[in-house]
Short mmCIF file of C-alpha atoms in Angstrom, two decimals:
data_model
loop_
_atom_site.label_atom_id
_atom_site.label_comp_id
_atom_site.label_asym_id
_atom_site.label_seq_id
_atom_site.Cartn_x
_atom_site.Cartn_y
_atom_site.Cartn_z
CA UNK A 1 -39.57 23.05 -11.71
CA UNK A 2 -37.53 26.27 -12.86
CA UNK A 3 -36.84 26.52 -16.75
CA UNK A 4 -33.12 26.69 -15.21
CA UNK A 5 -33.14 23.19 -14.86
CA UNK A 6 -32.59 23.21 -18.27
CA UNK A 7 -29.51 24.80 -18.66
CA UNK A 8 -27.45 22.43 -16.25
CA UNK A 9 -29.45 18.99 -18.36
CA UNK A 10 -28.15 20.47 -21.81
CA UNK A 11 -24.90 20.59 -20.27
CA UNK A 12 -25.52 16.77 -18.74
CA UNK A 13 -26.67 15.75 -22.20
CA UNK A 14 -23.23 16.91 -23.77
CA UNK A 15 -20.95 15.70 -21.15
CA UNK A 16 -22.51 11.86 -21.09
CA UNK A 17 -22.09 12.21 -25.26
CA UNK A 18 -18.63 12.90 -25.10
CA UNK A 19 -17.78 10.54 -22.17
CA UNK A 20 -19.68 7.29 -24.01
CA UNK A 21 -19.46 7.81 -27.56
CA UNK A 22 -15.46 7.26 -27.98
CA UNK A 23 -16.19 3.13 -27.19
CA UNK A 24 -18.69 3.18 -30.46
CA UNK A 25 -15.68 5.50 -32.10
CA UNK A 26 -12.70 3.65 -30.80
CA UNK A 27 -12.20 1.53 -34.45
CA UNK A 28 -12.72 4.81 -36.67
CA UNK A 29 -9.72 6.70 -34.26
CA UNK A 30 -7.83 3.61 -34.74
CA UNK A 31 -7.59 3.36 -38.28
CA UNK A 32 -7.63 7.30 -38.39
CA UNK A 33 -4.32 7.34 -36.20
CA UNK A 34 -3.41 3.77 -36.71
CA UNK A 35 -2.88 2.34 -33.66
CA UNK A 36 -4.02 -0.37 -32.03
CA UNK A 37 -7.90 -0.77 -30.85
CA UNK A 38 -6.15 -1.32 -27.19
CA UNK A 39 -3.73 1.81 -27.46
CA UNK A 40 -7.29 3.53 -28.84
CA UNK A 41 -8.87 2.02 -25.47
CA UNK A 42 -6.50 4.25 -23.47
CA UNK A 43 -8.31 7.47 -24.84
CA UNK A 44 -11.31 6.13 -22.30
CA UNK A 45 -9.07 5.90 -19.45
CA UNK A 46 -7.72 8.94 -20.35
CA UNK A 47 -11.09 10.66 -20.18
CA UNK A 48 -11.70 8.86 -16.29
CA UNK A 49 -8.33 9.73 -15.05
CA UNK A 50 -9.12 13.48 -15.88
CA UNK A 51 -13.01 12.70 -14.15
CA UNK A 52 -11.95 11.51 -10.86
CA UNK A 53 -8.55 14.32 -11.07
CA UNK A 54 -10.87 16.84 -11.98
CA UNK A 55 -13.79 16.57 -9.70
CA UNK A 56 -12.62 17.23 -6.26
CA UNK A 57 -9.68 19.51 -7.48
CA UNK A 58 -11.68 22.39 -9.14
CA UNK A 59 -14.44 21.86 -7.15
CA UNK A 60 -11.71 23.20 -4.33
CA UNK A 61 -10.21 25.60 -6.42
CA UNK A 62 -13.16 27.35 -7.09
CA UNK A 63 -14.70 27.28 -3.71
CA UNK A 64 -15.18 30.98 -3.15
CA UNK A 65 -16.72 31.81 -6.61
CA UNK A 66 -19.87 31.90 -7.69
CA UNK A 67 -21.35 28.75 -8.62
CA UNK A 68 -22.91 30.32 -11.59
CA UNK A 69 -19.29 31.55 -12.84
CA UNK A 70 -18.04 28.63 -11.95
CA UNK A 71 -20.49 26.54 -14.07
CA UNK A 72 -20.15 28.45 -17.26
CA UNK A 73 -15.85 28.73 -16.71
CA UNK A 74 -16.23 24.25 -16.14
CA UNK A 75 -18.35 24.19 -19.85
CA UNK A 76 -15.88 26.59 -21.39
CA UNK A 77 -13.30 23.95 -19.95
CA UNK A 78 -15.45 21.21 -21.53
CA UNK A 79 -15.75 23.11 -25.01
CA UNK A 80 -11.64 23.55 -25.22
CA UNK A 81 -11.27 19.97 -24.68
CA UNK A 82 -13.67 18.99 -27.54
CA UNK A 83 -12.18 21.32 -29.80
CA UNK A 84 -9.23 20.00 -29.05
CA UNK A 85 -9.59 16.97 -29.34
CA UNK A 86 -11.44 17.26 -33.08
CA UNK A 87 -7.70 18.61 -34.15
CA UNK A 88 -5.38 16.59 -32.24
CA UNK A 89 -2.84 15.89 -34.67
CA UNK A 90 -2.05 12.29 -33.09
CA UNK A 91 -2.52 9.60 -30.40
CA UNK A 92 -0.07 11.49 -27.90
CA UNK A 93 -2.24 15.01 -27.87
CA UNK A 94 -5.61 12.91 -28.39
CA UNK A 95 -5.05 11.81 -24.61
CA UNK A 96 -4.07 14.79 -23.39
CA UNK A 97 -7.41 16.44 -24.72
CA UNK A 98 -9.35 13.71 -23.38
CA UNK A 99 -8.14 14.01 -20.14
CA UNK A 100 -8.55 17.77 -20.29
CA UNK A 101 -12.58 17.10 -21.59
CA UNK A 102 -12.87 14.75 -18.50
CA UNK A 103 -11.55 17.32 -15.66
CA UNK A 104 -15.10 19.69 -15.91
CA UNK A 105 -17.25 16.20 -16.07
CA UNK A 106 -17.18 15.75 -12.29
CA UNK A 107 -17.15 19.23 -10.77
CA UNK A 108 -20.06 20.20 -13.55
CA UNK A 109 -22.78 17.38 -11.87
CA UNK A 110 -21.86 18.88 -8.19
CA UNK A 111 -21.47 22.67 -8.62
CA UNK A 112 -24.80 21.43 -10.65
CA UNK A 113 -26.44 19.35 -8.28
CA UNK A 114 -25.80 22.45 -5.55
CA UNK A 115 -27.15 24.90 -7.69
CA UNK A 116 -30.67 23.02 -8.38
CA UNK A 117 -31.22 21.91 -5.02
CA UNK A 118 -30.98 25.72 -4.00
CA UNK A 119 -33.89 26.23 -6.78
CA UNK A 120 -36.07 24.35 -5.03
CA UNK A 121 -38.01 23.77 -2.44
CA UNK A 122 -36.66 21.41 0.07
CA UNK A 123 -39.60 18.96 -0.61
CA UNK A 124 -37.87 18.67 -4.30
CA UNK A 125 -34.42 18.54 -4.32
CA UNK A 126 -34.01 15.00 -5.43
CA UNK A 127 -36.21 15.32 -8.68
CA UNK A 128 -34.28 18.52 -9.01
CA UNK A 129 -30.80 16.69 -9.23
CA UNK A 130 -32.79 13.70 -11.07
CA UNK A 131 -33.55 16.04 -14.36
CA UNK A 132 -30.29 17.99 -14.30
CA UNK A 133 -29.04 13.81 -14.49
CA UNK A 134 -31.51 13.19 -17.30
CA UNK A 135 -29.53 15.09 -19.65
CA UNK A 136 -27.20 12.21 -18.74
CA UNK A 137 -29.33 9.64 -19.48
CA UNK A 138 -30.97 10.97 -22.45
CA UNK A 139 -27.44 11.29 -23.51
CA UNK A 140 -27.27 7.28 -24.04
CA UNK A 141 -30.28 7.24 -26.13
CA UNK A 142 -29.94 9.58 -28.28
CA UNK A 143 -26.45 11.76 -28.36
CA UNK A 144 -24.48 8.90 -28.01
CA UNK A 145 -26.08 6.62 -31.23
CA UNK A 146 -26.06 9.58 -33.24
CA UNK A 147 -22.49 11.06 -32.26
CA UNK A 148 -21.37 7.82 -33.30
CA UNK A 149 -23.59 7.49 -36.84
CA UNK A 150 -21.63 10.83 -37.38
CA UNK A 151 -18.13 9.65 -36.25
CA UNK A 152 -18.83 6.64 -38.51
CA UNK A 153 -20.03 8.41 -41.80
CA UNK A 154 -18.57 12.42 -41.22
CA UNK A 155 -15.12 11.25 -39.55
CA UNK A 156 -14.65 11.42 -35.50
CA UNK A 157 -13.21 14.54 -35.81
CA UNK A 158 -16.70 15.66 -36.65
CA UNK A 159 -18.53 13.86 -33.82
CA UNK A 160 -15.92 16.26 -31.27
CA UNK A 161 -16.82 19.12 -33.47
CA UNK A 162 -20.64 18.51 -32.80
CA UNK A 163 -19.91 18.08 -29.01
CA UNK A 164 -18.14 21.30 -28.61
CA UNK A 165 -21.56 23.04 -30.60
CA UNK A 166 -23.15 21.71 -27.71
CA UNK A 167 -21.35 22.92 -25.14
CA UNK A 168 -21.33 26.12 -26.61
CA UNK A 169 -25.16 25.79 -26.42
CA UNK A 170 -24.98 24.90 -22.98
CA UNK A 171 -23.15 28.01 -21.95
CA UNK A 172 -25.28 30.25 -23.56
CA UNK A 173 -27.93 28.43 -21.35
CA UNK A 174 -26.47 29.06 -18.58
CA UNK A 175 -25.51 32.37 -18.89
CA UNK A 176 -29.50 32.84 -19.72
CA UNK A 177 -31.20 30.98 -17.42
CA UNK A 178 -29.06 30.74 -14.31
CA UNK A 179 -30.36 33.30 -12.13
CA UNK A 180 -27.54 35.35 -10.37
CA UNK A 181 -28.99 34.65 -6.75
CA UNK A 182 -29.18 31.37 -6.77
CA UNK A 183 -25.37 30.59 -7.17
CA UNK A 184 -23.98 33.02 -4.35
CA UNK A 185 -20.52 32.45 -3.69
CA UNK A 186 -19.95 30.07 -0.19
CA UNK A 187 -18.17 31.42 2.22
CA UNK A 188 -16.22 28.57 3.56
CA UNK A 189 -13.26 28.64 1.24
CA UNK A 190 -11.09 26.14 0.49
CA UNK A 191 -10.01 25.35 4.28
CA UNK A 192 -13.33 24.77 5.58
CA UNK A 193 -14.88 22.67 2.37
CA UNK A 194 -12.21 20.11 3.15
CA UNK A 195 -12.62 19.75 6.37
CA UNK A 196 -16.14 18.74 6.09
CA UNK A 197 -15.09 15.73 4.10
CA UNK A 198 -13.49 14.20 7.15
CA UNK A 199 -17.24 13.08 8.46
CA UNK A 200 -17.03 9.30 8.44
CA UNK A 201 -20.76 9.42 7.15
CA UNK A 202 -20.08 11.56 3.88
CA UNK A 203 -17.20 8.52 3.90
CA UNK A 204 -19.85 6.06 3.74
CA UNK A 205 -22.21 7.52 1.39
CA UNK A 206 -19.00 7.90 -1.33
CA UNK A 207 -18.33 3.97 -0.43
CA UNK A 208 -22.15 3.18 -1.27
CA UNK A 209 -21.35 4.59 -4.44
CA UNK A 210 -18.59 3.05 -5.59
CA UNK A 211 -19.75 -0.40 -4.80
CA UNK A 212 -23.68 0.19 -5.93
CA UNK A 213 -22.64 1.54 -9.04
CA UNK A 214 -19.54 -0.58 -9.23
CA UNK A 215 -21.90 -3.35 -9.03
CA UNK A 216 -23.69 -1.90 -12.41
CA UNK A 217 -20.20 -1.53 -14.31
CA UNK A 218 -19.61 -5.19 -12.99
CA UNK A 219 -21.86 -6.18 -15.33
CA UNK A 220 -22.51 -3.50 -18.11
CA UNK A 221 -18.84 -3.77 -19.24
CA UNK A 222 -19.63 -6.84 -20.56
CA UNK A 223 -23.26 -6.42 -22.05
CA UNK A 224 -22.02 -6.94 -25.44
CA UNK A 225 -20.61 -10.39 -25.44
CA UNK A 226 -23.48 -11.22 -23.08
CA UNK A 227 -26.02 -10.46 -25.71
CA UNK A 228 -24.18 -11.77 -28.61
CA UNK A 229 -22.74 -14.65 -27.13
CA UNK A 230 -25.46 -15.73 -25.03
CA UNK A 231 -28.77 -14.37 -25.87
CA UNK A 232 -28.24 -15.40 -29.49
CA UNK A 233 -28.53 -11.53 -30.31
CA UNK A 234 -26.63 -10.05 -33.93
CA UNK A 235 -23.64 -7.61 -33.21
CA UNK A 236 -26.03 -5.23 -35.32
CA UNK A 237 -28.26 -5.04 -32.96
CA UNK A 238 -26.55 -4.01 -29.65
CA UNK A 239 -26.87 -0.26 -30.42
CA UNK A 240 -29.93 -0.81 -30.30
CA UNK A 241 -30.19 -2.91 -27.02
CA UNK A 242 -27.73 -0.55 -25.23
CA UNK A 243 -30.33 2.04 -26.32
CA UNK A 244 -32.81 0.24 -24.40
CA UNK A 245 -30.53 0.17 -20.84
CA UNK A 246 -30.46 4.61 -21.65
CA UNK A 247 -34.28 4.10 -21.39
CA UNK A 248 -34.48 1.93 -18.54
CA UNK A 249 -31.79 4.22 -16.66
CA UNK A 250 -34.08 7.48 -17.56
CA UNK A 251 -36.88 6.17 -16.28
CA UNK A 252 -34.87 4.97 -13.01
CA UNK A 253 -33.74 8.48 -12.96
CA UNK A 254 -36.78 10.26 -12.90
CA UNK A 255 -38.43 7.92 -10.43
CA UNK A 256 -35.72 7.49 -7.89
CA UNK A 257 -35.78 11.56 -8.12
CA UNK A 258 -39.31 11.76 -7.01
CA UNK A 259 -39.47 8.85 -4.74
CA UNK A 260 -36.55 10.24 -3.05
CA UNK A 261 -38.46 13.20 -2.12
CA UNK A 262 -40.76 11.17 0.19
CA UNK A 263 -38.25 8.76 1.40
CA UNK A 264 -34.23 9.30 0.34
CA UNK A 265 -33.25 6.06 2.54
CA UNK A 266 -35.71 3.73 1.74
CA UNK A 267 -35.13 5.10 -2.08
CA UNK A 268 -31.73 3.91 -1.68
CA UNK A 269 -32.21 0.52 -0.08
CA UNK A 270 -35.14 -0.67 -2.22
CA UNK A 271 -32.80 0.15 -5.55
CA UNK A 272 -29.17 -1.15 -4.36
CA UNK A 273 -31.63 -4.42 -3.39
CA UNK A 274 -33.64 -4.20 -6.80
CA UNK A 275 -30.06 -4.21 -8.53
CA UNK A 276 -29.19 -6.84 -6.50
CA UNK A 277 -31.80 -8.94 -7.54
CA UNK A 278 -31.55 -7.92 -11.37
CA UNK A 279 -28.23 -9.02 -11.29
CA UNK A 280 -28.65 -12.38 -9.81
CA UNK A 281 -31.33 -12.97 -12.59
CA UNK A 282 -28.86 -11.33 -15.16
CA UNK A 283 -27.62 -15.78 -16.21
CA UNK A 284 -31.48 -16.54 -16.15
CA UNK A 285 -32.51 -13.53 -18.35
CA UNK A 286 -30.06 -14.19 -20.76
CA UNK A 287 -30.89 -17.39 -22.34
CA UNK A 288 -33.64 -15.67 -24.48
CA UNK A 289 -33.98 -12.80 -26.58
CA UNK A 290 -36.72 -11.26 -25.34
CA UNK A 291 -35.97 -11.71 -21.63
CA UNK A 292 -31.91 -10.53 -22.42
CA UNK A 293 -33.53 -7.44 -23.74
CA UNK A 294 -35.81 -6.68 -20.43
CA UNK A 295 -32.79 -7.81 -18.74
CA UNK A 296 -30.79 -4.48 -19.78
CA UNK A 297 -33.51 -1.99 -19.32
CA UNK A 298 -34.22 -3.33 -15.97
CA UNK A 299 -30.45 -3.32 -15.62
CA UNK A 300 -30.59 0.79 -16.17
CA UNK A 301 -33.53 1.18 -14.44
CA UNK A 302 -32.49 -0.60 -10.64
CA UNK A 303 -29.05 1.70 -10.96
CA UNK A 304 -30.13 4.69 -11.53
CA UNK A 305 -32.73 4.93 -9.28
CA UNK A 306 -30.19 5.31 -6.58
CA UNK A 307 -28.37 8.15 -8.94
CA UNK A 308 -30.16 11.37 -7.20
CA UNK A 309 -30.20 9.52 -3.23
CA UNK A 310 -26.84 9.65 -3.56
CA UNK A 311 -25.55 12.56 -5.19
CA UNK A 312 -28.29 14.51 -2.19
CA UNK A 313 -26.98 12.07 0.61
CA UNK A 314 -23.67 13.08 0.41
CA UNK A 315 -24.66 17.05 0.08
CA UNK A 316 -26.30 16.32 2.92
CA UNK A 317 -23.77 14.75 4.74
CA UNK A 318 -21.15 17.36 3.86
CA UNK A 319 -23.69 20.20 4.63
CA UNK A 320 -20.95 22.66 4.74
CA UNK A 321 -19.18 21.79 1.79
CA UNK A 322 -21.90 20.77 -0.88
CA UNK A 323 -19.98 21.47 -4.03
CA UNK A 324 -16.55 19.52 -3.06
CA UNK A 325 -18.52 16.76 -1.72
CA UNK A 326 -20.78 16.46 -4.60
CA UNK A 327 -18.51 16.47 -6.84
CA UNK A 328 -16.51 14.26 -5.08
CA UNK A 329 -19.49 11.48 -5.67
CA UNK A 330 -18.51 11.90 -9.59
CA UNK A 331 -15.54 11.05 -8.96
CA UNK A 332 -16.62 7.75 -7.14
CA UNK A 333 -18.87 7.22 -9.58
CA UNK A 334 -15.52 7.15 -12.08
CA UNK A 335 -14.03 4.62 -9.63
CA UNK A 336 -16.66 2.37 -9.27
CA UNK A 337 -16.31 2.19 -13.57
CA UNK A 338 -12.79 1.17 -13.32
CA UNK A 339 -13.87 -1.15 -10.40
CA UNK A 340 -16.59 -2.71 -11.73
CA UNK A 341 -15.15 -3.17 -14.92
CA UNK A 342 -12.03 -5.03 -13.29
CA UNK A 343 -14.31 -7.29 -11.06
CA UNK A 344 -16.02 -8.38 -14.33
CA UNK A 345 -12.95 -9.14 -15.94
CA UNK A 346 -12.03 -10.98 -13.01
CA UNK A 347 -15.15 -13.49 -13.22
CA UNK A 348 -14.49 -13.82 -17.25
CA UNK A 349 -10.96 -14.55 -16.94
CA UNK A 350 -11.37 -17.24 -14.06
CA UNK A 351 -13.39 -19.41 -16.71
CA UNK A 352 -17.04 -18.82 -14.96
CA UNK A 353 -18.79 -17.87 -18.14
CA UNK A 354 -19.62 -15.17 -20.16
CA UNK A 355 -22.85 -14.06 -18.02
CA UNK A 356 -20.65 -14.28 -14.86
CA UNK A 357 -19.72 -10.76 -14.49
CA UNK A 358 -23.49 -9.99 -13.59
CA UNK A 359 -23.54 -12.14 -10.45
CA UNK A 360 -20.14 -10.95 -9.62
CA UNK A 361 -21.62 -7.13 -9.34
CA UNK A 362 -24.47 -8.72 -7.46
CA UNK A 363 -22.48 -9.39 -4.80
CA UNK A 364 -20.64 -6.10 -4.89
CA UNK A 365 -24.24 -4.04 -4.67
CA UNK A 366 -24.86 -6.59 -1.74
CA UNK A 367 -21.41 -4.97 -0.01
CA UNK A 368 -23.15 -1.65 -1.36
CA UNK A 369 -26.31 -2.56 1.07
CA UNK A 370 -24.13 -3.31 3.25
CA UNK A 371 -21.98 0.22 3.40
CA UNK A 372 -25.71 1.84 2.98
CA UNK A 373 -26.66 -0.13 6.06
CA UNK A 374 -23.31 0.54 8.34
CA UNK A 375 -24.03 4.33 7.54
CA UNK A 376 -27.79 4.28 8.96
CA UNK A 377 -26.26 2.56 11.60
CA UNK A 378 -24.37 5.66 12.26
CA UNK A 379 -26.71 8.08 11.26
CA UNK A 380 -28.89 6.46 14.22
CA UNK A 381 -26.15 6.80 17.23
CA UNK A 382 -25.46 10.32 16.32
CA UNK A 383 -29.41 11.29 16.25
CA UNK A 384 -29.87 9.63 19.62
CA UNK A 385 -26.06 10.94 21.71
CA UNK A 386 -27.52 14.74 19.95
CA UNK A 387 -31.19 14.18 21.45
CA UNK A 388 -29.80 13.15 24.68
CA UNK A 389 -27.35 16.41 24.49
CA UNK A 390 -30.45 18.70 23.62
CA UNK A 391 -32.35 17.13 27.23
CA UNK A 392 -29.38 17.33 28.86
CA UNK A 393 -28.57 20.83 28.07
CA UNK A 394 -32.45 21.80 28.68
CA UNK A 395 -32.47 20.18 32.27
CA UNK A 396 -33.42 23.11 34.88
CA UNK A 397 -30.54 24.11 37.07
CA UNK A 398 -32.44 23.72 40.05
CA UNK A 399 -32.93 19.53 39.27
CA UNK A 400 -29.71 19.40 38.61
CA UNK A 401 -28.56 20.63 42.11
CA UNK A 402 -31.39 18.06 43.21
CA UNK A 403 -29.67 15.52 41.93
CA UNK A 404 -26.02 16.23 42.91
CA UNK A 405 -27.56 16.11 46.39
#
């Protein structure tokens, strides 16, 4: 795999710090700015909002540059934000410098995605996008736990501080490592990137996505009080448990990336069903420590093995506009958060228990099979009406005057 690779996972690895750490930071800012912890929760909708804004919108804007300019201008985007955020003065410019750190997030993972697939041979463009996502992943392992041991013993103006070093560490990166010829710039502008979005199969692939991985957020929302409440665990040790789900998703990750490879649709149906059946467990695994614990890696690991089908299905789909559409997955990725957060919330509040939410996503990754299995559907039709336009079009002249006779 090029050393390139690199480049776009550093970037990853800061973007998933700064989009995760501000829940583990959200008391600190609170006291700091004293506000409520609810007002403080608004600084993670904040960050979304400017995800799901940003993604298609500057992946449009920037259709006819280079993807390697384009890259490095999104993390310089990313940096300002940061820094920005380490010196907001209050709550009021605190939001507005989390939503501007959130526009780059969604735009960064598809120019990204684009730009490693083109590195590779076509044999390897799903583990390609898999390790430019384990930057991601890592990102909940080890940036986010020790972002927030900084926040919590430096002040969270120092944990934004840190961020922006990275970032800054990721553009050099890219500047290095990027090679100029592998990020030409397209040459279907603006006009002709958004009309490939109008395919009713790039459509389906961005509904997969919001109800597969609105099926994980279903449940991870709620992870804490599951563990605590449930599995008997001490608040002390949910870092460390939530640690366990950033393993679980890396190694998900990595091996939907290469299974992918050989098979990108059976990838995807054997890990929307996997998460299906994790989640159904989720009330069974719960009622013991060790078992809540395998629970949440397996939890990572059954999600993000659909991470890289995805992300490539809907490049594929949107073959002339790989960027928009790409990033355009980030941004459903942002919805299905929001989503599967407010089904959860939905099973809590209706009195079905605190491990409820878990079955509750079940049934939305089931809709996500579902979606997945409406868009082979289509897939197939459209393979079969083209073959029979290829025969028809290769028919001699001479049988076809046979036949009119």
């Amino acid at each position: 795999m090029p050393l390139a690779l690199l480049a776009l996972a550093v970037g990853a690895f800061g973007i998933g710090t700064t989009e995760f750490v501000m829940m583990g930071l959200l008391p600190d800012v609170a006291d700091d700015l004293h506000i409520s912890i609810p007002s403080a929760g608004h600084l993670v909708s904040a960050y979304a909002l400017g995800v799901v804004i940003g993604a298609p919108l500057l992946a449009a804007l920037t259709a006819r540059m280079s993807r390697r300019t384009v890259l490095i201008a999104l993390m310089a985007l990313f940096v300002a934000g940061n820094a920005l955020s380490a010196f907001a003065p209050g709550n009021a410019s605190l939001l507005a410098a989390r939503f501007l750190s959130g526009l780059p997030h969604g735009a960064f993972f598809g120019v990204g995605a684009v730009v490693a697939t083109a590195m590779v041979p076509p044999e390897r463009k799903a583990r390609s996008v898999s390790l430019m996502f384990l930057g991601l992943t890592v990102a909940n392992i080890a940036g986010v736990p020790a972002a927030t041991l900084m926040g919590q013993h430096l002040g969270w103006r120092a944990t934004f501080l840190a961020v922006s070093a990275i970032g800054l560490a990721a553009i050099a990166s890219l500047a290095l490592l990027i090679p100029r010829d592998h990020a030409p710039a397209p040459t279907a502008g603006l006009r002709g990137e958004l009309a490939a979005l109008r395919s009713l199969p790039v459509w389906l692939a961005l509904g997969t996505t919001v109800a597969g991985f609105g099926a994980l957020f279903a449940a991870y929302s709620y992870v804490t009080p599951m563990l605590t409440d449930t599995a008997g665990y001490a608040e002390t040790s949910v870092t460390l448990l939530l640690a366990l789900f950033g393993v679980g998703a890396t190694a998900g990750n990595l091996l939907g990336g290469r299974l992918a490879d050989h098979s990108l649709r059976a990838t995807l149906f054997g890990g929307l069903a996997s998460l299906v059946l994790v989640l159904f467990l989720f009330p069974l695994l719960m009622r013991a420590e060790w078992s809540a614990a395998l629970a949440v890696a397996l939890l990572g690991m059954a999600a993000f093995v659909t991470g890289s089908p995805l992300q490539l299905m809907v490049m594929e789909k949107a073959s002339a506009a790989p960027s928009l559409a790409s990033s355009a997955n980030q941004a459903a990725f942002n919805l299905a958060n929001a989503g599967g957060a407010w089904l959860g919330g939905l099973a809590l509040s209706a009195g079905f228990g605190t491990t409820s939410p878990a079955p509750a996503g079940a049934l939305l990754a089931v809709l996500g099979l579902g979606v997945a299995g409406v868009a082979y559907g289509v897939d197939r039709r459209r393979a079969v009406a083209s073959a029979g336009r290829v025969v028809a079009a290769h028919v001699p002249e001479t049988v076809k005057t046979t036949s009119a006779k």
